PDB file of C-alpha atoms in Angstrom:
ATOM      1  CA  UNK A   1     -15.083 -39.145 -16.226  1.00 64.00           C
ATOM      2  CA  UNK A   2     -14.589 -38.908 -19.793  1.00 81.00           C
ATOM      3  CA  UNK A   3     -13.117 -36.532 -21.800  1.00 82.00           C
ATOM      4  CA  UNK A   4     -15.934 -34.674 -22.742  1.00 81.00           C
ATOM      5  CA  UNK A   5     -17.234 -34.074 -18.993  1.00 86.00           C
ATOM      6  CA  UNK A   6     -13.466 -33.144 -18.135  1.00 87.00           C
ATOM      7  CA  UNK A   7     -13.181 -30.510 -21.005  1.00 87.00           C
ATOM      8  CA  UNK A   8     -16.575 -29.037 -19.363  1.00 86.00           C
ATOM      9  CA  UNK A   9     -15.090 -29.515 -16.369  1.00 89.00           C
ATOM     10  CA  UNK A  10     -11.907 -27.132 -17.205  1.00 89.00           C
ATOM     11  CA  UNK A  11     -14.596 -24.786 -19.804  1.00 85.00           C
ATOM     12  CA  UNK A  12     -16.804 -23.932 -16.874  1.00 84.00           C
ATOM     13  CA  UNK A  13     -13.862 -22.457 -15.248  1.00 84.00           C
ATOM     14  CA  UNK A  14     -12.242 -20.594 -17.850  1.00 77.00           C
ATOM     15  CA  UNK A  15     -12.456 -17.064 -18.265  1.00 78.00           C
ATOM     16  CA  UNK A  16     -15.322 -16.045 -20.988  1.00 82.00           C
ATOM     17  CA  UNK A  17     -17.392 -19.615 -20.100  1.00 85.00           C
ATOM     18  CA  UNK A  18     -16.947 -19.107 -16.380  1.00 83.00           C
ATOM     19  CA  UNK A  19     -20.723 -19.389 -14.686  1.00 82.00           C
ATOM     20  CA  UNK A  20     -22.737 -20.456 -18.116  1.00 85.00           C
ATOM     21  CA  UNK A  21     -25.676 -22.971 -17.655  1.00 88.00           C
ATOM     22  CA  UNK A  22     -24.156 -26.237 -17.747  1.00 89.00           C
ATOM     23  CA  UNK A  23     -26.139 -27.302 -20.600  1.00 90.00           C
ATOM     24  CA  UNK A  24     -24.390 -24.880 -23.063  1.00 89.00           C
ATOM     25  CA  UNK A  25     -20.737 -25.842 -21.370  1.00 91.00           C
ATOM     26  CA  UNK A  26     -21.388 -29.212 -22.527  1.00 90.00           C
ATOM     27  CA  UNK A  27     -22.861 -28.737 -25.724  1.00 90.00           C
ATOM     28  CA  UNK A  28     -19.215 -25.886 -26.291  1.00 91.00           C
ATOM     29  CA  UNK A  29     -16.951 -28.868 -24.754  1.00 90.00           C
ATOM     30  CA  UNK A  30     -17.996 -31.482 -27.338  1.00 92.00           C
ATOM     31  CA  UNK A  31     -16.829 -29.403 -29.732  1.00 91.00           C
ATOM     32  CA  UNK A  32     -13.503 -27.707 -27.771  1.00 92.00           C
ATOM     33  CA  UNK A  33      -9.587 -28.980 -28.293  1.00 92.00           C
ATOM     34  CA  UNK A  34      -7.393 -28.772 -25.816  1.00 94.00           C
ATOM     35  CA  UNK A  35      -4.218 -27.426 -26.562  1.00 95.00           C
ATOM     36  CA  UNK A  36      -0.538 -27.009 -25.673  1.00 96.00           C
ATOM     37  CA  UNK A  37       1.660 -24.465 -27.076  1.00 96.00           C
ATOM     38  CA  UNK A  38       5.621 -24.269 -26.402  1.00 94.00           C
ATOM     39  CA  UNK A  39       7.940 -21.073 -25.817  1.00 88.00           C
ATOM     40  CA  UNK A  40       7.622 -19.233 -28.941  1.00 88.00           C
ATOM     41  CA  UNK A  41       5.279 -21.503 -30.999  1.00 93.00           C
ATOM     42  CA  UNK A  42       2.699 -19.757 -32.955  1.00 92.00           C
ATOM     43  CA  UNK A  43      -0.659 -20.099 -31.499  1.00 92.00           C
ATOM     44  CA  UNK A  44      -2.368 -18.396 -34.988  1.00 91.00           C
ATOM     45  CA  UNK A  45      -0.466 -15.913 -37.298  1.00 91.00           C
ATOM     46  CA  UNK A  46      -2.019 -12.742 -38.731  1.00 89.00           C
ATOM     47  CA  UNK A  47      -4.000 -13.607 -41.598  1.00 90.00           C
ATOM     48  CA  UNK A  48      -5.264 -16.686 -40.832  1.00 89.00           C
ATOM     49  CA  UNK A  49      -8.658 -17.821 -40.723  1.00 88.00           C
ATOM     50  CA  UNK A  50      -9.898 -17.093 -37.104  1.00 90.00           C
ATOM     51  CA  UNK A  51     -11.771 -20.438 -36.356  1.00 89.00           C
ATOM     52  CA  UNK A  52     -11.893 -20.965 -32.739  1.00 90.00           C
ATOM     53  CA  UNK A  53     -11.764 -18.465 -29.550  1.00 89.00           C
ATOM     54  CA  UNK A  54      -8.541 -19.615 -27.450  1.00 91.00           C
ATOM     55  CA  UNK A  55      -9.285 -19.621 -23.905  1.00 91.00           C
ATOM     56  CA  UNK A  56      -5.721 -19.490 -21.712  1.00 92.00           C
ATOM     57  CA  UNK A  57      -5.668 -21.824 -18.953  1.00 91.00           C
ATOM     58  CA  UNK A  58      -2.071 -22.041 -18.071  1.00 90.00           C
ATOM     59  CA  UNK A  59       1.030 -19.452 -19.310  1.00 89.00           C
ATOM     60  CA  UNK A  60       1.467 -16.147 -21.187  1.00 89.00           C
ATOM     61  CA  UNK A  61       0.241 -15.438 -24.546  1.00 91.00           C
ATOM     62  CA  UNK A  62       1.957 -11.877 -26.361  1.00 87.00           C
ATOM     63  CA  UNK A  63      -0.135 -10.751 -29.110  1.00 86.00           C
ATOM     64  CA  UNK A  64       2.289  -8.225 -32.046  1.00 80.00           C
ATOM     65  CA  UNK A  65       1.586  -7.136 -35.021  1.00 77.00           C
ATOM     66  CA  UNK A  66       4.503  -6.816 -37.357  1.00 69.00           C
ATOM     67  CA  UNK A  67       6.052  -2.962 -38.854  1.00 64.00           C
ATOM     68  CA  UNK A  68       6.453  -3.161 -42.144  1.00 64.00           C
ATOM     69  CA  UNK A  69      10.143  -3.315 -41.080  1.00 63.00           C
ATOM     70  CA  UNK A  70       9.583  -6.844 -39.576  1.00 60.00           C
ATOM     71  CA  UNK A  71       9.671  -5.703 -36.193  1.00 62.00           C
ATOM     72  CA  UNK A  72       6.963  -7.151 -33.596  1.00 63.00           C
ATOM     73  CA  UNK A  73       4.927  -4.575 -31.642  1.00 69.00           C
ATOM     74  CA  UNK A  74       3.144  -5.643 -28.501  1.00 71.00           C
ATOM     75  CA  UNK A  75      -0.300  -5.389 -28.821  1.00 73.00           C
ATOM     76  CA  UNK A  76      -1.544  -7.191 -25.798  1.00 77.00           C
ATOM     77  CA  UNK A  77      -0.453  -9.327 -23.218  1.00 82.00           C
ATOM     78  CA  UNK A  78      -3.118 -12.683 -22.314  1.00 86.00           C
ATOM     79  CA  UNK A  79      -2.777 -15.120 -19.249  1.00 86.00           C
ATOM     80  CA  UNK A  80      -4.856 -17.407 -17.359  1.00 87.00           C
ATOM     81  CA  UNK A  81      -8.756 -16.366 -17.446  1.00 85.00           C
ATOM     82  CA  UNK A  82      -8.343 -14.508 -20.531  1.00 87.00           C
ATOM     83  CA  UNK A  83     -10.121 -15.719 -23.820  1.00 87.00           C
ATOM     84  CA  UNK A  84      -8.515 -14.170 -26.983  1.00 85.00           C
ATOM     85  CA  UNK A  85      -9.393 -13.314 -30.464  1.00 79.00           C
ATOM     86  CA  UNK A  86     -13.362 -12.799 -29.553  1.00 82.00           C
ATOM     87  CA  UNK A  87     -14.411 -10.348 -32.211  1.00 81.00           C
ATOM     88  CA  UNK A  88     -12.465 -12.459 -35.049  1.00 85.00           C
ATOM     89  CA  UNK A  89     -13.791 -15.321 -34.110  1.00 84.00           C
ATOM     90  CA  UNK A  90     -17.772 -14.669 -33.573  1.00 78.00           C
ATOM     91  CA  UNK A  91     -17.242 -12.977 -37.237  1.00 80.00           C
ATOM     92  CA  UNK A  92     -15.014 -15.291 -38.769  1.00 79.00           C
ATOM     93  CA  UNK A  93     -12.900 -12.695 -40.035  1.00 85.00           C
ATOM     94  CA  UNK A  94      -9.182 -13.456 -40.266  1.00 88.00           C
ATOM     95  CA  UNK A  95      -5.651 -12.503 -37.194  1.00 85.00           C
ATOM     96  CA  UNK A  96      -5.473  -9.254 -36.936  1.00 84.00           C
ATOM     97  CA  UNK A  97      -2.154 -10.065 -35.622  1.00 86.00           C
ATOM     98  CA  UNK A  98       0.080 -12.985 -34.350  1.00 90.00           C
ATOM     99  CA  UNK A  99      -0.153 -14.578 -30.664  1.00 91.00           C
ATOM    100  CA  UNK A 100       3.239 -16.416 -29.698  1.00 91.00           C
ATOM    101  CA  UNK A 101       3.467 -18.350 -26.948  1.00 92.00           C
ATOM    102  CA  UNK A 102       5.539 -16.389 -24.163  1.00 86.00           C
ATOM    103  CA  UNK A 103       6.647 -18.709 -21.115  1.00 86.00           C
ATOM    104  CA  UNK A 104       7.739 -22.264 -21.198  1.00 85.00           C
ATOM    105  CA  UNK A 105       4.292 -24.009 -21.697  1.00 90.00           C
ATOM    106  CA  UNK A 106       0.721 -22.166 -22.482  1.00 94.00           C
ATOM    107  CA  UNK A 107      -2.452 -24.351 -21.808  1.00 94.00           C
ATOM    108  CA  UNK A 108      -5.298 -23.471 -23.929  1.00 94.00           C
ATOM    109  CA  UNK A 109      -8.735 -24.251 -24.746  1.00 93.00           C
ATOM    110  CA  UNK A 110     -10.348 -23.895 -28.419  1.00 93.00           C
ATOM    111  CA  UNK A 111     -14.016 -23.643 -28.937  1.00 91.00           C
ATOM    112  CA  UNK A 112     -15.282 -22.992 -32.564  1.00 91.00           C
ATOM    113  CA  UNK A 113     -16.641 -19.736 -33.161  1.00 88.00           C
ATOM    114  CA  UNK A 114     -19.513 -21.191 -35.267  1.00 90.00           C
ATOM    115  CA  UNK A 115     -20.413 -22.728 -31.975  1.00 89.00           C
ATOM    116  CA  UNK A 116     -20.763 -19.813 -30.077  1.00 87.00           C
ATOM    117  CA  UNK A 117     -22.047 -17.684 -32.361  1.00 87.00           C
ATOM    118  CA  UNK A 118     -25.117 -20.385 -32.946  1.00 87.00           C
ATOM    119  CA  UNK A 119     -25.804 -20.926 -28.798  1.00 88.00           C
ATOM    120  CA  UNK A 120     -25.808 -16.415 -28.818  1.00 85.00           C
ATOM    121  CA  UNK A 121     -29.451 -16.853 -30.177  1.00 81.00           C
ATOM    122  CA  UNK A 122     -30.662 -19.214 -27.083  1.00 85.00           C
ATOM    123  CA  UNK A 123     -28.361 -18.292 -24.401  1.00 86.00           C
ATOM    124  CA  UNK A 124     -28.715 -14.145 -23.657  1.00 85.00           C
ATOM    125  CA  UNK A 125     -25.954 -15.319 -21.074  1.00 86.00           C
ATOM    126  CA  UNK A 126     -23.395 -15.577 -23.507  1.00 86.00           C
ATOM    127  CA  UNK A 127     -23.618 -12.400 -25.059  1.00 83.00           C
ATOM    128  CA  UNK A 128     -23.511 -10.589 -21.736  1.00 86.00           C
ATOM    129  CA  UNK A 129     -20.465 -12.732 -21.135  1.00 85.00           C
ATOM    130  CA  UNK A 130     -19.005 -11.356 -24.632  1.00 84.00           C
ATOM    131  CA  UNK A 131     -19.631  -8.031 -23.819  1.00 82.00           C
ATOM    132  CA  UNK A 132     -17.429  -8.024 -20.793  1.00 81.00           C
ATOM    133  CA  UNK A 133     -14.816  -9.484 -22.272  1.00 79.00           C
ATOM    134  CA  UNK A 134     -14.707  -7.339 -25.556  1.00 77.00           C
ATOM    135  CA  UNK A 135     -14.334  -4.596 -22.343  1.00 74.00           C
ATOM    136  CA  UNK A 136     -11.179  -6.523 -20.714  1.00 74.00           C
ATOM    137  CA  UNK A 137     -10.075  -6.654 -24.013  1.00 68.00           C
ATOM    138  CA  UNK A 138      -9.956  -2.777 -24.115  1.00 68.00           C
ATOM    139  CA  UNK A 139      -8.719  -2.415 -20.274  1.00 68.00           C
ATOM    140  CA  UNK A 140      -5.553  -4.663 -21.380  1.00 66.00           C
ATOM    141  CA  UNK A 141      -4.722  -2.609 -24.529  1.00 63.00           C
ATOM    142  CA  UNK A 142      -4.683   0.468 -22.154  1.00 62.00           C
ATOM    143  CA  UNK A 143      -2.785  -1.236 -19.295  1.00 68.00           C
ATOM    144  CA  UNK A 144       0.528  -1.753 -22.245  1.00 67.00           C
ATOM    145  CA  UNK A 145       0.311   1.472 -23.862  1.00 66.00           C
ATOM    146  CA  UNK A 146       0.768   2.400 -20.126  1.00 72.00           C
ATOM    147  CA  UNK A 147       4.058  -0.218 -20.121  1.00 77.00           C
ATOM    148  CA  UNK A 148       5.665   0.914 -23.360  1.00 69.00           C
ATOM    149  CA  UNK A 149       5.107   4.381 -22.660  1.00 73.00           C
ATOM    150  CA  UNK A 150       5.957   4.553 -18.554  1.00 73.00           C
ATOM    151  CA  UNK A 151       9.414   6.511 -19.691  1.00 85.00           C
ATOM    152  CA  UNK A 152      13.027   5.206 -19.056  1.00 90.00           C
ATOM    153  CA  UNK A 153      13.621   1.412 -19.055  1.00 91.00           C
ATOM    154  CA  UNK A 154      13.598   1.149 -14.643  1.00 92.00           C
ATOM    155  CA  UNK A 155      10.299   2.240 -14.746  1.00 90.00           C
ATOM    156  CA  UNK A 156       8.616   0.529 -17.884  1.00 89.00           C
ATOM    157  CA  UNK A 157      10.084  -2.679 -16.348  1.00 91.00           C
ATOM    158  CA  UNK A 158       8.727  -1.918 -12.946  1.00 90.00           C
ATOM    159  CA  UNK A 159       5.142  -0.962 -14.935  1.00 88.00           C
ATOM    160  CA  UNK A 160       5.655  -4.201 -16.417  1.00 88.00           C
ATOM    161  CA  UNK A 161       6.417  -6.147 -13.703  1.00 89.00           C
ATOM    162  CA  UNK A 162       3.420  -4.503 -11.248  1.00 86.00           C
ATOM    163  CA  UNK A 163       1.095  -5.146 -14.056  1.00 84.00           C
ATOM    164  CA  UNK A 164       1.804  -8.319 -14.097  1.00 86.00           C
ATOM    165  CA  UNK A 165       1.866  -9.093 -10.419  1.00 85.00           C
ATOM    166  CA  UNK A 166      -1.516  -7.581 -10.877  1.00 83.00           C
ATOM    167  CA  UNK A 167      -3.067  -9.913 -13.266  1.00 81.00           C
ATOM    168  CA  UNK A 168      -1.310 -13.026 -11.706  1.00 83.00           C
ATOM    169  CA  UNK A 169       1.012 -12.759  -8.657  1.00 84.00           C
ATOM    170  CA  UNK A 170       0.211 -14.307  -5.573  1.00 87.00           C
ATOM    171  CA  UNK A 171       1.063 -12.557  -2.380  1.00 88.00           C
ATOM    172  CA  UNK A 172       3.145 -14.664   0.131  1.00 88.00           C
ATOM    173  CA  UNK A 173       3.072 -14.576   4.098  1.00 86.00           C
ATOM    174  CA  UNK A 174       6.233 -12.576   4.532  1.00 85.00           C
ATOM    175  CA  UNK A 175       4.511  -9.621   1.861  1.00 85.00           C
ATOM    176  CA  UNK A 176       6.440 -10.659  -1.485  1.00 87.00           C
ATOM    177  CA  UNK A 177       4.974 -11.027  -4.530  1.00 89.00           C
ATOM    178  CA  UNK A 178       5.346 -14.300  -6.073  1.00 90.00           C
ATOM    179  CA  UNK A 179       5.052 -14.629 -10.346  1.00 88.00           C
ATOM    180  CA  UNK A 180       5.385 -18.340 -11.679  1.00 84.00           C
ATOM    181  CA  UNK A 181       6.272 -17.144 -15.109  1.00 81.00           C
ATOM    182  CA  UNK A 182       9.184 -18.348 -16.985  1.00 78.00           C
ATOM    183  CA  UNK A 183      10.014 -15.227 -18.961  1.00 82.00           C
ATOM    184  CA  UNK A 184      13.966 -15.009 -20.480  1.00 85.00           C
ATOM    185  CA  UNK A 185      15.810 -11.393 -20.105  1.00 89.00           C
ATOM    186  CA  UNK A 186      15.130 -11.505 -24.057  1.00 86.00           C
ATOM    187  CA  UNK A 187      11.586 -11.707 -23.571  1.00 82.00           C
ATOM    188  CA  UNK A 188      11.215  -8.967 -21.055  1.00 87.00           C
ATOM    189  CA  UNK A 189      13.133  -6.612 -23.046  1.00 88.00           C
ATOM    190  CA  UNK A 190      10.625  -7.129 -26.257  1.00 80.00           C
ATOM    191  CA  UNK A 191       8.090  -6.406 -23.881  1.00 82.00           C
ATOM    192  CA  UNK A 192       9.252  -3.047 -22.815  1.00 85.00           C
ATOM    193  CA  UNK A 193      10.982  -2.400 -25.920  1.00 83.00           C
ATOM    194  CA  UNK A 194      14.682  -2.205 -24.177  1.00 87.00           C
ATOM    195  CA  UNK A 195      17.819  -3.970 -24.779  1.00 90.00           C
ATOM    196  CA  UNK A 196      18.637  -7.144 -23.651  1.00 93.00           C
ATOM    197  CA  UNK A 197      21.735  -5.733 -21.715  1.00 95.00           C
ATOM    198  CA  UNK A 198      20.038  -3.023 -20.223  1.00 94.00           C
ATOM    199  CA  UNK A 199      17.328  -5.632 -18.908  1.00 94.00           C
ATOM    200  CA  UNK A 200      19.588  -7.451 -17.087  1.00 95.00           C
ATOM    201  CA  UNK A 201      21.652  -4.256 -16.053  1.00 95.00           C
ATOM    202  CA  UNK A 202      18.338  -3.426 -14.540  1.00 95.00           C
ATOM    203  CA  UNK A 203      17.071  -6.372 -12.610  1.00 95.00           C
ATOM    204  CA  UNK A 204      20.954  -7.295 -11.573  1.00 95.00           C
ATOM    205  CA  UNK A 205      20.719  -3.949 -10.073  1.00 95.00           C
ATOM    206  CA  UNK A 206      17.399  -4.199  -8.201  1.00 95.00           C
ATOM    207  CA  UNK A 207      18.394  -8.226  -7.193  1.00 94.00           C
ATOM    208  CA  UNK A 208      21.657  -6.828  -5.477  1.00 94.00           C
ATOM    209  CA  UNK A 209      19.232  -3.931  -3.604  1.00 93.00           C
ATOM    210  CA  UNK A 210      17.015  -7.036  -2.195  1.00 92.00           C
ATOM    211  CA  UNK A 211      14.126  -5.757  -4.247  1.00 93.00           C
ATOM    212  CA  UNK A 212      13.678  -8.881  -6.221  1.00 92.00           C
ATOM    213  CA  UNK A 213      14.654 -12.773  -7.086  1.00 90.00           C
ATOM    214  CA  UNK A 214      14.320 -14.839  -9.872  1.00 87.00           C
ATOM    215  CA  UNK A 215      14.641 -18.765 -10.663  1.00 81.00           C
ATOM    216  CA  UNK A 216      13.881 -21.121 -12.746  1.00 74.00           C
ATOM    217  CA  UNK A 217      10.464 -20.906 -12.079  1.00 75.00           C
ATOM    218  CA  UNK A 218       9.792 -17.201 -12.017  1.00 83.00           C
ATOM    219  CA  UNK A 219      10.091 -14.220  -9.805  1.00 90.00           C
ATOM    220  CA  UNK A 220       9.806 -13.264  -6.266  1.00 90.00           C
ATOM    221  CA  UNK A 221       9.311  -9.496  -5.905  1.00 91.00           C
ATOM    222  CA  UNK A 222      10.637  -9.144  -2.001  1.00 90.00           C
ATOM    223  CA  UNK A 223       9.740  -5.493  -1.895  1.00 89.00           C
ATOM    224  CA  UNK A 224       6.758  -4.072  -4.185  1.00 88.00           C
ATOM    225  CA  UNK A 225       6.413  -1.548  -2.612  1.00 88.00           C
ATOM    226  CA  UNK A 226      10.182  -0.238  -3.721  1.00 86.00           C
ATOM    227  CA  UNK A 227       9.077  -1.032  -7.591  1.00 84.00           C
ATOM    228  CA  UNK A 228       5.912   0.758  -7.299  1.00 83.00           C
ATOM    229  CA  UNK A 229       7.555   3.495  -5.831  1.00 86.00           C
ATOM    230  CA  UNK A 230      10.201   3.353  -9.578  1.00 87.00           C
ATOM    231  CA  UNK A 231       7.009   2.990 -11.276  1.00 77.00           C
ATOM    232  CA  UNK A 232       5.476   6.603 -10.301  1.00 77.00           C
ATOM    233  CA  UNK A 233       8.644   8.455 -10.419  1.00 68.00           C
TER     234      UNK A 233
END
């Protein structure tokens, strides 16, 4: 196989490109990079020249926008299936806002914009295919204001961490939740917008109760149902 037929290969599964004729996969994958991004590497900044749409194979992507203060606010949180930046980069217009790689690794695919926005004319397909995802798009921006503003820091974590068991968990046999996300106490807190000591504080607390687990390789919810339960108080 080369490497052209593999990058089709991985495009035709990949969020936006899932299910497009096979014709127009190929035509995007000749022109696509594949991409690997480490813990808190820049994937674009805010400003830049929006090029390419960055489809997320593998990992979490945060999206923030900086306060004039230098702070980062979340703006969005991206993960496997999700294709960012689409409105920037069918108009070439430039970031809105930064995207920083948020677990150990993120996988990534880049197509061109000037690609797709060429193959909209020919292939109706694609723009129906845009369409949903400028609507995911808006679903995700509601589903953090819903984080950040879920109240005290038990429950914003416990929105967090059902949102994200959500949008990626797998359910085991014995019920638990499993997440395969690297994410550091640090990182979590940013997220909800709570201190690092209270984050721990927290999950220490709900670890000890046999709620939940974490490793090196992620998390282990054992009890959702007693974090959805923190969630709706």
């Amino acid at each position: 196989m080369s490497e052209t037929q593999a990058l089709a290969a991985r495009l035709g599964a990949a969020g936006l490109f899932a299910g497009l004729k096979p014709e127009l996969i190929g035509a995007l994958a000749r022109e696509a990079i594949a991409r690997r991004f480490a813990s808190g590497e820049r994937i674009w900044r805010s400003g830049d020249a929006a090029t390419h749409f960055v489809s997320v194979e593998e990992g979490l992507v945060e999206v923030e926008q900086a306060t004039p203060q230098g702070e980062g606010i979340l703006v969005g949180l991206f993960g496997p299936g999700d294709t960012l930046c689409v409105v920037p980069a069918l108009r070439a217009r430039p970031y809105p806002a930064d995207a920083v790689a948020l677990t150990k690794t993120v996988s990534a695919l880049l197509v061109p914009g000037r690609a797709v926005f060429d193959a909209l004319e020919t292939h109706p397909q694609l723009e129906r295919a845009l369409n949903r995802a400028l609507v995911e798009h808006a679903e995700l921006l509601h589903a953090k204001i819903g984080i950040v503003s879920a109240g005290p820091v038990p429950r914003r974590l416990a929105a967090l961490f059902a949102y994200l068991g959500k949008r990626f968990g797998r359910r085991e046999a014995n019920g638990a939740l499993r997440l395969d996300l690297e994410l550091t106490r640090e990182r979590i807190g940013q997220l909800v917008g709570a201190r690092t000591e209270t984050v721990i504080r927290v999950l220490s607390r709900w670890q000890k109760a046999g709620w939940l687990r974490s490793g090196a390789a992620g998390f282990e919810v054992l009890q959702p149902e007693m974090l959805d339960r923190v969630a709706e108080r």
